[in-house]
Tab-separated table of C-alpha atoms in Angstrom:
chain	number	residue	atom	x	y	z
A	55	MET	CA	191.542	170.400	141.356
A	56	LYS	CA	188.196	172.208	141.487
A	57	GLN	CA	186.402	169.143	139.913
A	58	LEU	CA	187.846	166.809	142.570
A	59	THR	CA	186.707	169.155	145.333
A	60	ALA	CA	183.174	169.291	143.868
A	61	ALA	CA	182.967	165.477	143.701
A	62	VAL	CA	184.020	165.169	147.326
A	63	LEU	CA	181.413	167.709	148.463
A	64	LEU	CA	178.664	165.879	146.445
A	65	LEU	CA	179.580	162.522	147.957
A	66	ALA	CA	179.510	164.013	151.423
A	67	ALA	CA	176.018	165.407	150.822
A	68	VAL	CA	174.592	162.119	149.416
A	69	SER	CA	176.115	159.787	152.026
A	70	PRO	CA	173.613	160.664	154.832
A	71	MET	CA	170.723	160.062	152.430
A	72	LEU	CA	172.078	156.611	151.454
A	73	ALA	CA	172.584	155.675	155.058
A	74	GLU	CA	169.011	156.551	155.870
A	75	ALA	CA	167.485	154.598	152.865
A	76	PRO	CA	165.413	151.659	154.192
A	77	VAL	CA	166.245	148.089	153.186
A	78	ALA	CA	163.560	146.300	151.107
A	79	GLU	CA	161.837	143.478	152.949
A	80	ASP	CA	161.089	140.269	151.033
A	81	LEU	CA	157.529	138.962	150.918
A	82	ARG	CA	156.335	135.750	149.229
A	83	LEU	CA	152.682	135.276	148.305
A	84	THR	CA	150.735	132.736	146.307
A	85	ILE	CA	148.165	133.613	143.649
A	86	GLY	CA	144.739	134.346	145.072
A	87	LYS	CA	145.901	134.935	148.640
A	88	SER	CA	145.843	138.247	150.582
A	89	VAL	CA	147.763	139.514	153.596
A	90	VAL	CA	147.061	142.440	156.001
A	91	MET	CA	149.953	144.625	157.158
A	92	ASP	CA	149.765	146.799	160.317
A	93	PHE	CA	151.753	150.010	160.889
A	94	GLU	CA	152.428	151.978	164.082
A	95	THR	CA	151.800	155.387	162.479
A	96	ASP	CA	149.261	156.759	160.058
A	97	ILE	CA	149.780	156.009	156.372
A	98	ARG	CA	150.092	158.896	153.975
A	99	GLN	CA	150.668	157.199	150.577
A	100	ILE	CA	150.930	153.699	148.953
A	101	SER	CA	152.586	152.797	145.640
A	102	THR	CA	152.987	149.467	143.796
A	103	SER	CA	155.233	148.886	140.821
A	104	ASP	CA	153.002	146.315	139.020
A	105	PRO	CA	149.307	146.197	139.977
A	106	THR	CA	148.832	143.101	137.820
A	107	VAL	CA	151.160	141.175	140.140
A	108	VAL	CA	150.322	142.673	143.548
A	109	ASP	CA	147.655	145.228	144.484
A	110	ALA	CA	147.765	147.348	147.678
A	111	VAL	CA	144.620	148.818	149.307
A	112	ALA	CA	144.454	150.974	152.482
A	113	VAL	CA	141.875	149.413	154.805
A	114	SER	CA	142.355	152.056	157.507
A	115	THR	CA	144.862	154.741	158.410
A	116	ARG	CA	147.208	152.072	159.791
A	117	GLU	CA	146.294	148.917	157.816
A	118	ILE	CA	147.101	147.846	154.251
A	119	LEU	CA	145.705	144.834	152.343
A	120	LEU	CA	148.058	143.205	149.806
A	121	HIS	CA	146.371	140.981	147.229
A	122	ALA	CA	148.402	138.616	144.941
A	123	LYS	CA	146.961	138.688	141.431
A	124	GLY	CA	149.527	137.173	139.074
A	125	VAL	CA	152.844	135.347	139.027
A	126	GLY	CA	155.772	137.733	139.071
A	127	VAL	CA	157.756	140.222	141.164
A	128	GLY	CA	156.585	143.631	142.352
A	129	THR	CA	157.597	146.392	144.761
A	130	VAL	CA	155.290	148.056	147.284
A	131	VAL	CA	156.319	151.365	148.932
A	132	VAL	CA	154.432	152.830	151.938
A	133	TRP	CA	154.980	156.398	153.265
A	134	SER	CA	153.888	157.466	156.735
A	135	ARG	CA	152.730	160.966	157.770
A	136	LYS	CA	155.991	161.402	159.703
A	137	GLY	CA	157.976	161.058	156.488
A	138	ASP	CA	159.182	157.496	157.015
A	139	ARG	CA	158.816	154.921	154.263
A	140	ALA	CA	158.851	151.110	154.029
A	141	ILE	CA	159.767	149.127	150.923
A	142	TYR	CA	158.586	145.541	150.259
A	143	ALA	CA	159.861	143.249	147.470
A	144	VAL	CA	156.887	141.001	146.798
A	145	THR	CA	157.236	137.722	144.908
A	146	VAL	CA	153.996	136.082	143.801
A	147	GLU	CA	154.144	132.356	143.069
A	148	GLN	CA	151.710	129.657	142.174
A	149	ASN	CA	150.320	127.507	144.953
A	150	LEU	CA	152.500	124.439	144.437
A	151	ASP	CA	151.558	122.617	147.645
A	152	PRO	CA	148.860	120.488	145.965
A	153	LEU	CA	151.303	119.681	143.158
A	154	ARG	CA	154.066	118.720	145.598
A	155	LYS	CA	151.655	116.489	147.507
A	156	LEU	CA	150.523	114.864	144.271
A	157	LEU	CA	154.111	114.107	143.221
A	158	LYS	CA	154.984	112.788	146.677
A	159	ASP	CA	151.986	110.475	146.740
A	160	THR	CA	152.621	109.272	143.196
A	161	PHE	CA	156.383	108.767	143.524
A	162	PRO	CA	157.074	108.207	147.242
A	163	THR	CA	160.595	106.824	146.753
A	164	ASP	CA	161.847	109.607	144.429
A	165	GLU	CA	163.132	113.061	145.383
A	166	ILE	CA	161.381	115.612	143.135
A	167	VAL	CA	161.696	119.346	143.899
A	168	VAL	CA	159.190	121.763	142.293
A	169	ASN	CA	160.038	125.436	141.608
A	170	ASN	CA	158.275	128.058	139.531
A	171	SER	CA	159.364	131.086	137.561
A	172	ARG	CA	156.534	133.228	136.178
A	173	ASP	CA	154.663	130.946	133.763
A	174	ALA	CA	157.124	128.017	133.965
A	175	ILE	CA	157.647	125.235	136.480
A	176	SER	CA	160.990	123.509	136.836
A	177	LEU	CA	161.533	120.019	138.224
A	178	THR	CA	164.823	119.095	139.895
A	179	GLY	CA	166.026	116.110	141.850
A	180	ARG	CA	166.698	112.425	141.169
A	181	VAL	CA	164.386	109.721	139.901
A	182	ALA	CA	164.902	105.992	139.596
A	183	THR	CA	164.112	105.616	135.877
A	184	LYS	CA	163.440	107.762	132.813
A	185	ASP	CA	159.852	106.526	132.805
A	186	VAL	CA	159.315	108.073	136.259
A	187	GLY	CA	160.644	111.419	135.014
A	188	ASP	CA	158.331	111.402	131.998
A	189	ARG	CA	155.321	110.626	134.172
A	190	ALA	CA	156.237	113.441	136.574
A	191	VAL	CA	156.391	115.948	133.675
A	192	ALA	CA	152.995	114.738	132.475
A	193	LEU	CA	151.482	115.421	135.913
A	194	VAL	CA	152.968	118.927	136.115
A	195	THR	CA	152.053	120.077	132.584
A	196	PRO	CA	148.449	121.162	133.407
A	197	PHE	CA	149.738	123.504	136.154
A	198	ALA	CA	151.907	125.739	133.921
A	199	LYS	CA	152.386	126.902	130.367
A	200	SER	CA	155.818	125.295	130.161
A	201	VAL	CA	157.688	122.699	132.226
A	202	VAL	CA	161.463	122.570	132.484
A	203	ASN	CA	162.650	119.021	133.203
A	204	ASN	CA	165.937	119.070	135.129
A	205	LEU	CA	165.448	115.649	136.716
A	206	GLN	CA	168.486	113.375	136.867
A	207	LEU	CA	168.572	109.601	136.881
A	208	ALA	CA	169.839	108.137	140.126
A	209	PRO	CA	172.662	105.595	139.764
A	210	PRO	CA	171.166	102.109	139.690
A	211	PRO	CA	171.728	100.063	142.866
A	212	ILE	CA	173.852	96.949	142.844
A	213	GLU	CA	171.620	94.138	141.665
A	214	LYS	CA	171.131	91.261	144.037
A	215	GLN	CA	172.605	87.893	143.148
A	216	ILE	CA	170.107	85.047	143.294
A	217	MET	CA	171.168	81.428	143.731
A	218	LEU	CA	168.714	78.646	142.941
A	219	ARG	CA	169.131	75.275	144.611
A	220	VAL	CA	167.382	72.406	142.847
A	221	ARG	CA	167.147	68.882	144.219
A	222	PHE	CA	166.248	65.916	142.021
A	223	ALA	CA	165.409	62.777	143.978
A	224	GLU	CA	164.293	59.659	142.127
A	225	LEU	CA	163.821	56.093	143.341
A	226	ASN	CA	162.990	53.314	140.888
A	227	ARG	CA	162.501	49.709	142.032
A	228	ARG	CA	161.661	46.695	139.895
A	229	ALA	CA	161.016	43.041	140.765
A	230	THR	CA	160.557	40.304	138.148
A	231	LYS	CA	159.714	36.597	138.196
A	232	GLN	CA	159.878	34.303	135.158
A	233	PHE	CA	159.073	30.586	134.791
A	234	GLY	CA	158.653	28.317	131.774
A	235	ILE	CA	159.499	24.803	130.504
A	236	ASN	CA	160.174	23.559	126.967
A	237	LEU	CA	160.278	19.783	126.350
A	238	VAL	CA	161.895	18.057	123.328
A	239	SER	CA	161.537	14.411	122.407
A	240	THR	CA	164.051	12.929	119.971
A	241	GLY	CA	162.364	9.499	119.918
A	242	MET	CA	160.799	8.891	123.294
A	243	ALA	CA	157.800	6.567	123.016
A	244	ASN	CA	158.552	6.358	119.304
A	245	THR	CA	157.657	10.060	119.014
A	246	ILE	CA	159.650	13.070	117.789
A	247	GLY	CA	158.338	16.511	118.823
A	248	THR	CA	158.387	19.505	121.174
A	249	ILE	CA	156.038	20.919	123.799
A	250	SER	CA	156.257	24.684	124.523
A	251	THR	CA	154.001	27.574	125.469
A	252	GLY	CA	155.911	29.744	123.020
A	253	GLN	CA	156.514	32.493	125.600
A	254	TYR	CA	160.199	31.701	125.772
A	255	GLY	CA	161.685	30.607	122.462
A	256	GLY	CA	161.983	26.815	122.377
A	257	PRO	CA	163.824	24.464	120.039
A	258	ARG	CA	162.629	24.257	116.476
A	259	VAL	CA	162.899	21.398	114.001
A	260	SER	CA	165.293	22.335	111.225
A	261	THR	CA	165.210	19.022	109.279
A	262	LEU	CA	162.933	15.986	109.538
A	263	LYS	CA	163.557	12.810	107.487
A	264	GLY	CA	161.432	9.660	107.235
A	265	SER	CA	160.931	6.626	104.948
A	266	ILE	CA	157.970	5.088	103.077
A	267	PRO	CA	156.604	2.871	104.396
A	268	GLY	CA	157.364	4.695	107.618
A	269	ASN	CA	159.261	3.016	110.410
A	270	LEU	CA	161.078	4.268	113.464
A	271	GLU	CA	164.534	3.254	112.305
A	272	GLY	CA	164.308	5.340	109.179
A	273	ALA	CA	163.210	8.578	110.866
A	274	SER	CA	165.558	11.347	112.006
A	275	ALA	CA	165.187	14.991	113.034
A	276	ASP	CA	167.514	17.924	113.705
A	277	PHE	CA	166.533	20.559	116.288
A	278	THR	CA	167.892	24.104	116.403
A	279	VAL	CA	168.129	25.603	119.896
A	280	GLY	CA	167.965	29.400	119.944
A	281	ASP	CA	167.717	29.921	123.700
A	282	MET	CA	169.065	27.434	126.228
A	283	LEU	CA	167.144	29.312	128.972
A	284	ASN	CA	168.516	28.775	132.488
A	285	ILE	CA	168.614	24.999	132.874
A	286	PHE	CA	169.132	22.426	130.133
A	287	ALA	CA	169.070	18.642	130.585
A	288	PHE	CA	169.198	15.739	128.076
A	289	ARG	CA	168.686	12.028	128.692
A	290	PRO	CA	170.068	10.040	125.709
A	291	ASP	CA	168.651	6.790	127.094
A	292	LEU	CA	165.154	8.320	127.182
A	293	ASN	CA	165.565	10.484	124.079
A	294	LEU	CA	164.163	13.406	126.128
A	295	SER	CA	165.547	16.905	126.796
A	296	GLY	CA	164.153	19.813	128.773
A	297	PHE	CA	164.753	23.551	128.916
A	298	LEU	CA	163.811	25.395	132.116
A	299	LYS	CA	163.362	29.171	132.557
A	300	ALA	CA	163.292	30.185	136.245
A	301	LEU	CA	164.478	33.645	137.174
A	302	ALA	CA	163.778	36.151	139.938
A	303	GLY	CA	165.324	39.595	139.660
A	304	GLU	CA	165.359	42.855	141.616
A	305	ASN	CA	166.567	46.196	140.260
A	306	LEU	CA	167.135	49.417	142.181
A	307	LEU	CA	167.830	52.875	140.714
A	308	GLN	CA	168.561	55.921	142.879
A	309	ILE	CA	169.267	59.389	141.483
A	310	LEU	CA	170.094	62.390	143.646
A	311	ALA	CA	171.249	65.552	141.852
A	312	GLU	CA	171.623	69.015	143.416
A	313	PRO	CA	172.536	71.571	140.736
A	314	ASN	CA	173.039	75.174	141.941
A	315	LEU	CA	173.098	78.234	139.679
A	316	VAL	CA	173.581	81.984	140.333
A	317	THR	CA	172.317	84.935	138.257
A	318	THR	CA	171.100	88.521	138.680
A	319	ASN	CA	167.581	89.904	138.781
A	320	GLY	CA	165.681	89.370	135.530
A	321	ARG	CA	168.519	87.553	133.731
A	322	GLU	CA	168.210	83.994	132.444
A	323	ALA	CA	170.853	81.476	133.456
A	324	SER	CA	171.381	77.877	132.381
A	325	PHE	CA	173.992	75.161	132.585
A	326	LEU	CA	174.403	71.525	131.565
A	327	VAL	CA	176.355	68.787	133.311
A	328	GLY	CA	176.524	65.713	131.121
A	329	GLY	CA	177.638	65.109	127.572
A	330	GLU	CA	176.647	64.512	123.977
A	331	PHE	CA	176.187	61.294	122.031
A	332	PRO	CA	176.399	60.946	118.228
A	333	VAL	CA	173.293	60.288	116.138
A	334	PRO	CA	173.551	59.425	112.416
A	335	VAL	CA	171.209	61.459	110.216
A	336	LEU	CA	170.355	60.477	106.647
A	337	GLN	CA	170.586	63.404	104.233
A	338	GLY	CA	168.248	64.162	101.356
A	339	GLY	CA	168.218	66.334	98.241
A	340	GLY	CA	171.492	66.521	96.371
A	341	ASN	CA	173.253	64.547	99.123
A	342	ALA	CA	170.616	61.809	99.202
A	343	GLY	CA	171.961	58.689	100.866
A	344	ALA	CA	174.771	60.492	102.695
A	345	VAL	CA	174.947	60.090	106.453
A	346	THR	CA	176.037	62.903	108.750
A	347	ILE	CA	176.550	62.883	112.488
A	348	GLN	CA	174.684	65.143	114.886
A	349	PHE	CA	175.201	65.277	118.634
A	350	ARG	CA	172.391	65.238	121.188
A	351	GLU	CA	172.834	66.511	124.730
A	352	PHE	CA	172.055	64.543	127.859
A	353	GLY	CA	172.692	64.963	131.566
A	354	ILE	CA	171.513	67.432	134.201
A	355	ARG	CA	170.267	70.747	132.809
A	356	LEU	CA	168.925	73.735	134.711
A	357	THR	CA	167.420	76.898	133.211
A	358	PHE	CA	165.742	79.597	135.282
A	359	THR	CA	164.911	83.317	135.255
A	360	PRO	CA	164.399	85.086	138.628
A	361	THR	CA	162.507	88.350	139.140
A	362	ILE	CA	162.468	90.223	142.447
A	363	THR	CA	159.001	91.624	143.175
A	364	PRO	CA	158.179	94.773	145.218
A	365	ASN	CA	157.092	92.424	148.025
A	366	ASN	CA	160.726	91.231	148.263
A	367	THR	CA	159.753	87.810	146.966
A	368	ILE	CA	161.361	85.983	144.058
A	369	LYS	CA	159.263	84.994	141.070
A	370	LEU	CA	160.882	82.108	139.230
A	371	TYR	CA	160.554	80.641	135.777
A	372	VAL	CA	162.373	77.341	136.226
A	373	LYS	CA	162.969	74.469	133.818
A	374	PRO	CA	165.007	71.609	135.301
A	375	GLU	CA	165.758	68.426	133.376
A	376	VAL	CA	167.528	65.138	134.037
A	377	SER	CA	168.203	62.748	131.142
A	378	THR	CA	170.179	59.510	130.928
A	379	ILE	CA	171.092	57.229	128.041
A	380	ASP	CA	168.774	54.217	127.747
A	381	VAL	CA	170.418	51.537	125.627
A	382	ASN	CA	167.653	48.988	126.217
A	383	ASN	CA	165.111	51.094	124.294
A	384	GLY	CA	167.502	52.111	121.531
A	385	VAL	CA	167.033	51.365	117.838
A	386	SER	CA	169.397	50.005	115.223
A	387	VAL	CA	169.428	51.732	111.822
A	388	SER	CA	171.767	50.628	109.025
A	389	GLY	CA	174.088	49.016	111.505
A	390	PHE	CA	174.124	52.037	113.847
A	391	LEU	CA	172.823	51.567	117.387
A	392	ILE	CA	171.043	54.760	118.403
A	393	PRO	CA	170.329	54.837	122.141
A	394	ALA	CA	167.170	56.311	123.591
A	395	LEU	CA	166.963	58.953	126.341
A	396	SER	CA	165.201	58.553	129.644
A	397	THR	CA	164.148	62.115	130.481
A	398	ARG	CA	162.539	63.844	133.466
A	399	ARG	CA	161.662	67.420	132.569
A	400	MET	CA	159.629	70.132	134.352
A	401	GLU	CA	158.720	73.699	133.364
A	402	THR	CA	156.758	76.003	135.668
A	403	ASN	CA	156.469	79.425	137.344
A	404	VAL	CA	156.481	79.860	141.131
A	405	GLU	CA	156.874	82.736	143.594
A	406	LEU	CA	158.790	82.233	146.844
A	407	ALA	CA	160.387	84.262	149.595
A	408	GLU	CA	164.108	83.958	150.207
A	409	GLY	CA	165.025	80.601	151.689
A	410	GLN	CA	161.606	79.040	151.147
A	411	SER	CA	161.347	75.705	149.361
A	412	PHE	CA	158.683	74.438	147.031
A	413	VAL	CA	158.041	71.026	145.504
A	414	ILE	CA	157.491	71.902	141.857
A	415	ALA	CA	157.065	68.332	140.624
A	416	GLY	CA	156.351	64.910	142.055
A	417	LEU	CA	155.478	61.522	140.655
A	418	ILE	CA	154.463	58.166	142.099
A	419	ASP	CA	154.177	55.450	139.462
A	420	LYS	CA	153.272	51.868	140.404
A	421	ARG	CA	152.875	49.246	137.690
A	422	VAL	CA	152.189	45.496	137.779
A	423	GLN	CA	152.418	43.360	134.646
A	424	ASP	CA	151.535	39.645	134.627
A	425	THR	CA	151.718	37.520	131.477
A	426	VAL	CA	150.707	33.807	131.578
A	427	ASN	CA	150.789	31.337	128.653
A	428	ARG	CA	149.423	27.792	128.965
A	429	ILE	CA	148.671	24.756	126.826
A	430	PRO	CA	144.944	23.975	126.929
A	431	GLY	CA	144.053	20.659	128.533
A	432	LEU	CA	147.558	19.702	129.625
A	433	SER	CA	147.869	22.745	131.896
A	434	SER	CA	144.717	21.655	133.753
A	435	ILE	CA	146.151	18.300	134.879
A	436	PRO	CA	146.776	18.353	138.658
A	437	LEU	CA	150.377	18.657	139.775
A	438	ILE	CA	152.071	18.065	136.409
A	439	GLY	CA	149.895	20.749	134.777
A	440	GLN	CA	152.388	23.393	135.991
A	441	LEU	CA	154.914	22.008	133.524
A	442	PHE	CA	152.709	23.202	130.689
A	443	LYS	CA	152.450	26.812	131.915
A	444	SER	CA	154.792	29.772	131.661
A	445	TYR	CA	154.484	33.199	133.190
A	446	ASP	CA	156.313	36.501	133.425
A	447	LYS	CA	155.507	38.859	136.308
A	448	SER	CA	157.011	42.298	136.881
A	449	LYS	CA	156.362	45.084	139.374
A	450	ASN	CA	157.677	48.646	139.005
A	451	ASP	CA	157.586	51.367	141.666
A	452	SER	CA	158.877	54.849	140.744
A	453	GLU	CA	158.987	57.960	142.925
A	454	LEU	CA	160.214	61.340	141.712
A	455	LEU	CA	160.536	64.592	143.655
A	456	VAL	CA	161.894	67.998	142.519
A	457	ILE	CA	162.411	70.804	145.072
A	458	VAL	CA	163.571	74.385	144.377
A	459	THR	CA	164.945	76.890	146.918
A	460	PRO	CA	165.915	80.473	145.884
A	461	GLU	CA	168.366	82.445	148.022
A	462	PHE	CA	170.066	85.836	147.902
A	463	THR	CA	173.807	85.365	147.856
A	464	GLN	CA	176.946	87.499	147.964
A	465	ALA	CA	180.417	87.129	146.570
A	466	ILE	CA	183.146	85.652	148.760
A	467	PRO	CA	185.246	88.512	150.235
A	468	ARG	CA	188.776	88.892	149.048
A	469	GLY	CA	191.213	86.819	151.044
A	470	GLU	CA	188.596	84.388	152.369
A	471	PRO	CA	189.176	80.671	151.720
A	472	LEU	CA	187.293	79.330	148.735
A	473	PRO	CA	185.117	76.229	149.030
A	474	MET	CA	186.797	73.393	147.160
A	475	PRO	CA	186.082	69.670	146.990
A	476	VAL	CA	188.330	67.410	149.038
A	477	MET	CA	190.792	65.670	146.737
A	478	PRO	CA	191.552	62.104	147.908
A	479	GLU	CA	194.857	62.059	146.013
A	480	PRO	CA	197.481	64.836	146.144
A	481	PHE	CA	198.702	66.546	142.982
A	482	LEU	CA	202.307	66.986	141.885
A	483	GLU	CA	203.989	70.136	143.100
A	484	ARG	CA	204.854	72.893	140.662
A	485	LEU	CA	208.385	72.692	139.274
A	486	LYS	CA	210.793	75.164	140.902
A	487	THR	CA	213.956	76.839	139.698
A	488	PRO	CA	217.222	76.147	141.597
A	489	GLU	CA	217.004	79.597	143.217
A	490	GLN	CA	213.468	78.902	144.472
A	491	LYS	CA	214.540	75.519	145.828
A	492	GLN	CA	217.442	77.135	147.703
A	493	GLN	CA	215.121	79.740	149.234
A	494	SER	CA	212.667	77.026	150.286
A	495	LYS	CA	215.461	75.118	152.034
A	496	LYS	CA	216.537	78.252	153.918
A	497	ARG	CA	213.000	78.955	155.060
A	498	SER	CA	212.400	75.380	156.215
A	499	ALA	CA	215.807	74.944	157.903
A	500	PRO	CA	215.629	75.113	161.772
A	501	GLU	CA	217.581	77.782	163.622
A	502	THR	CA	219.433	75.274	165.845
A	503	LYS	CA	220.588	71.822	164.890
A	504	ASN	CA	221.591	69.028	167.235
A	505	ALA	CA	224.012	66.295	166.501
A	506	GLU	CA	221.370	63.965	165.219
A	507	SER	CA	220.087	66.486	162.733
A	508	ASN	CA	223.578	67.070	161.326
A	509	LYS	CA	223.794	63.474	160.178
A	510	PRO	CA	223.136	63.061	156.469
A	511	GLU	CA	219.800	61.535	155.715
A	512	PRO	CA	220.046	58.147	154.050
A	513	LYS	CA	218.898	58.157	150.482
A	514	LEU	CA	215.939	56.041	149.515
A	515	SER	CA	215.516	54.430	146.170
A	516	ASP	CA	213.138	55.811	143.607
A	517	SER	CA	210.912	52.742	143.695
A	518	PRO	CA	207.178	53.243	144.330
A	519	ALA	CA	207.422	51.421	147.649
A	520	ALA	CA	210.239	53.682	148.840
A	521	LYS	CA	208.368	56.824	147.764
A	522	ALA	CA	205.235	55.626	149.537
A	523	ALA	CA	207.219	54.924	152.721
A	524	LYS	CA	208.820	58.355	152.771
A	525	GLY	CA	205.990	60.502	151.400
A	526	TYR	CA	206.566	61.677	147.833
A	527	ARG	CA	207.631	65.364	147.568
A	528	GLY	CA	206.581	66.242	151.067
A	529	VAL	CA	203.080	64.734	150.852
A	530	PRO	CA	202.112	63.454	154.346
A	531	LEU	CA	201.582	59.756	154.723
A	532	LEU	CA	197.998	58.572	154.718
A	533	TRP	CA	198.794	55.172	156.225
A	534	LYS	CA	201.337	53.518	158.513
A	535	LYS	CA	203.196	50.313	157.961
A	536	LYS	CA	202.098	47.573	160.311
A	537	GLY	CA	204.720	46.117	162.671
């Protein structure tokens, strides 16, 4: 009981002293800077806990100069002549303003917070990539003995989808003219022979028989005709035949292809619309003489790699290609006909803004070929000299244009209708169970029925004509019967 009473009396005596104790005031200084503090009464005494961190000097009876010397925490106590005292908790830090400005100028889009603790500097915040964090630590290292890296990587943003539109436009026109005459005499004017410029294959003598001494009745000849050309005529009474080649042709080829392809930033994308054709390949080594089949691709191919630049432009590596099978220039090997490929291929790098178009390739090719064969002397005779000439003229005009257009695109929202090609013919409906058919009838049945609707519908036959007249399985009619 006496101990409890003594504790109560001691607490009562100390309580007024605790109530009168001043609260420490926080002060923050940077190394190398000083601050002057003014007081209303004269100063009697000054004390600092760590002179290596903060030093206090009395300038006058009512002024004190605090000078920050080193990084750390110190306490400064000031007593006045009246008996009052003031306590200051001083924290001395490095001057990080130049460092913060340097980090802000170097990484303007990243949030980097700089804090210090004695001889260490800590970095907090979020950066875009690990490389940015490493570079920030390298910049801060000269300012402190140790650097604590607490930077976090920001979640990467959703990459933009890039769609590339490519347009192939090709126009190829060709006009040809051919003319030639081959004459064959089987005995006209007691002469057997042929007249030809050789440009278009004429008849050739396969057998020729005569007698000694020679006479017309004992001579005979057989002619082999390899090409009848366009017009063939034979006069038995004159023993004269003629082959005429006269053709004029015009060819037109138009190709318009618009492949579209979507990918993300920095990722390559490619696709092929076409097919593959077989090519026989002769093997060597232990399988010498064996023939295997390899397949070669043809069609419309598009390969591109987009890269979004800081200027919000799109840098493209694009490689479009259009190839078609060319049977006319094919080769025949061991009985196999191997077709050739007619290919238009481009490969380039361009930089465009969204929606801009660029012609990455273009070609204008004009060719004229004229071949004339004539028989010397006979071809120079007026009028009939044209019969002893043959010619082949051809003109080719080709124009090719390839245009690319990059665009940023987004996915179709959920529930929105999807773009689909228009099908000219309807498809069969999905088979339904009896329960599903019954539910469909209930949903489609009208609420009120008149007398006409209660009549049973006449059944139509299952013939194609009857199905077309009614509309098969609910498909609306696309035509009406006349009359």
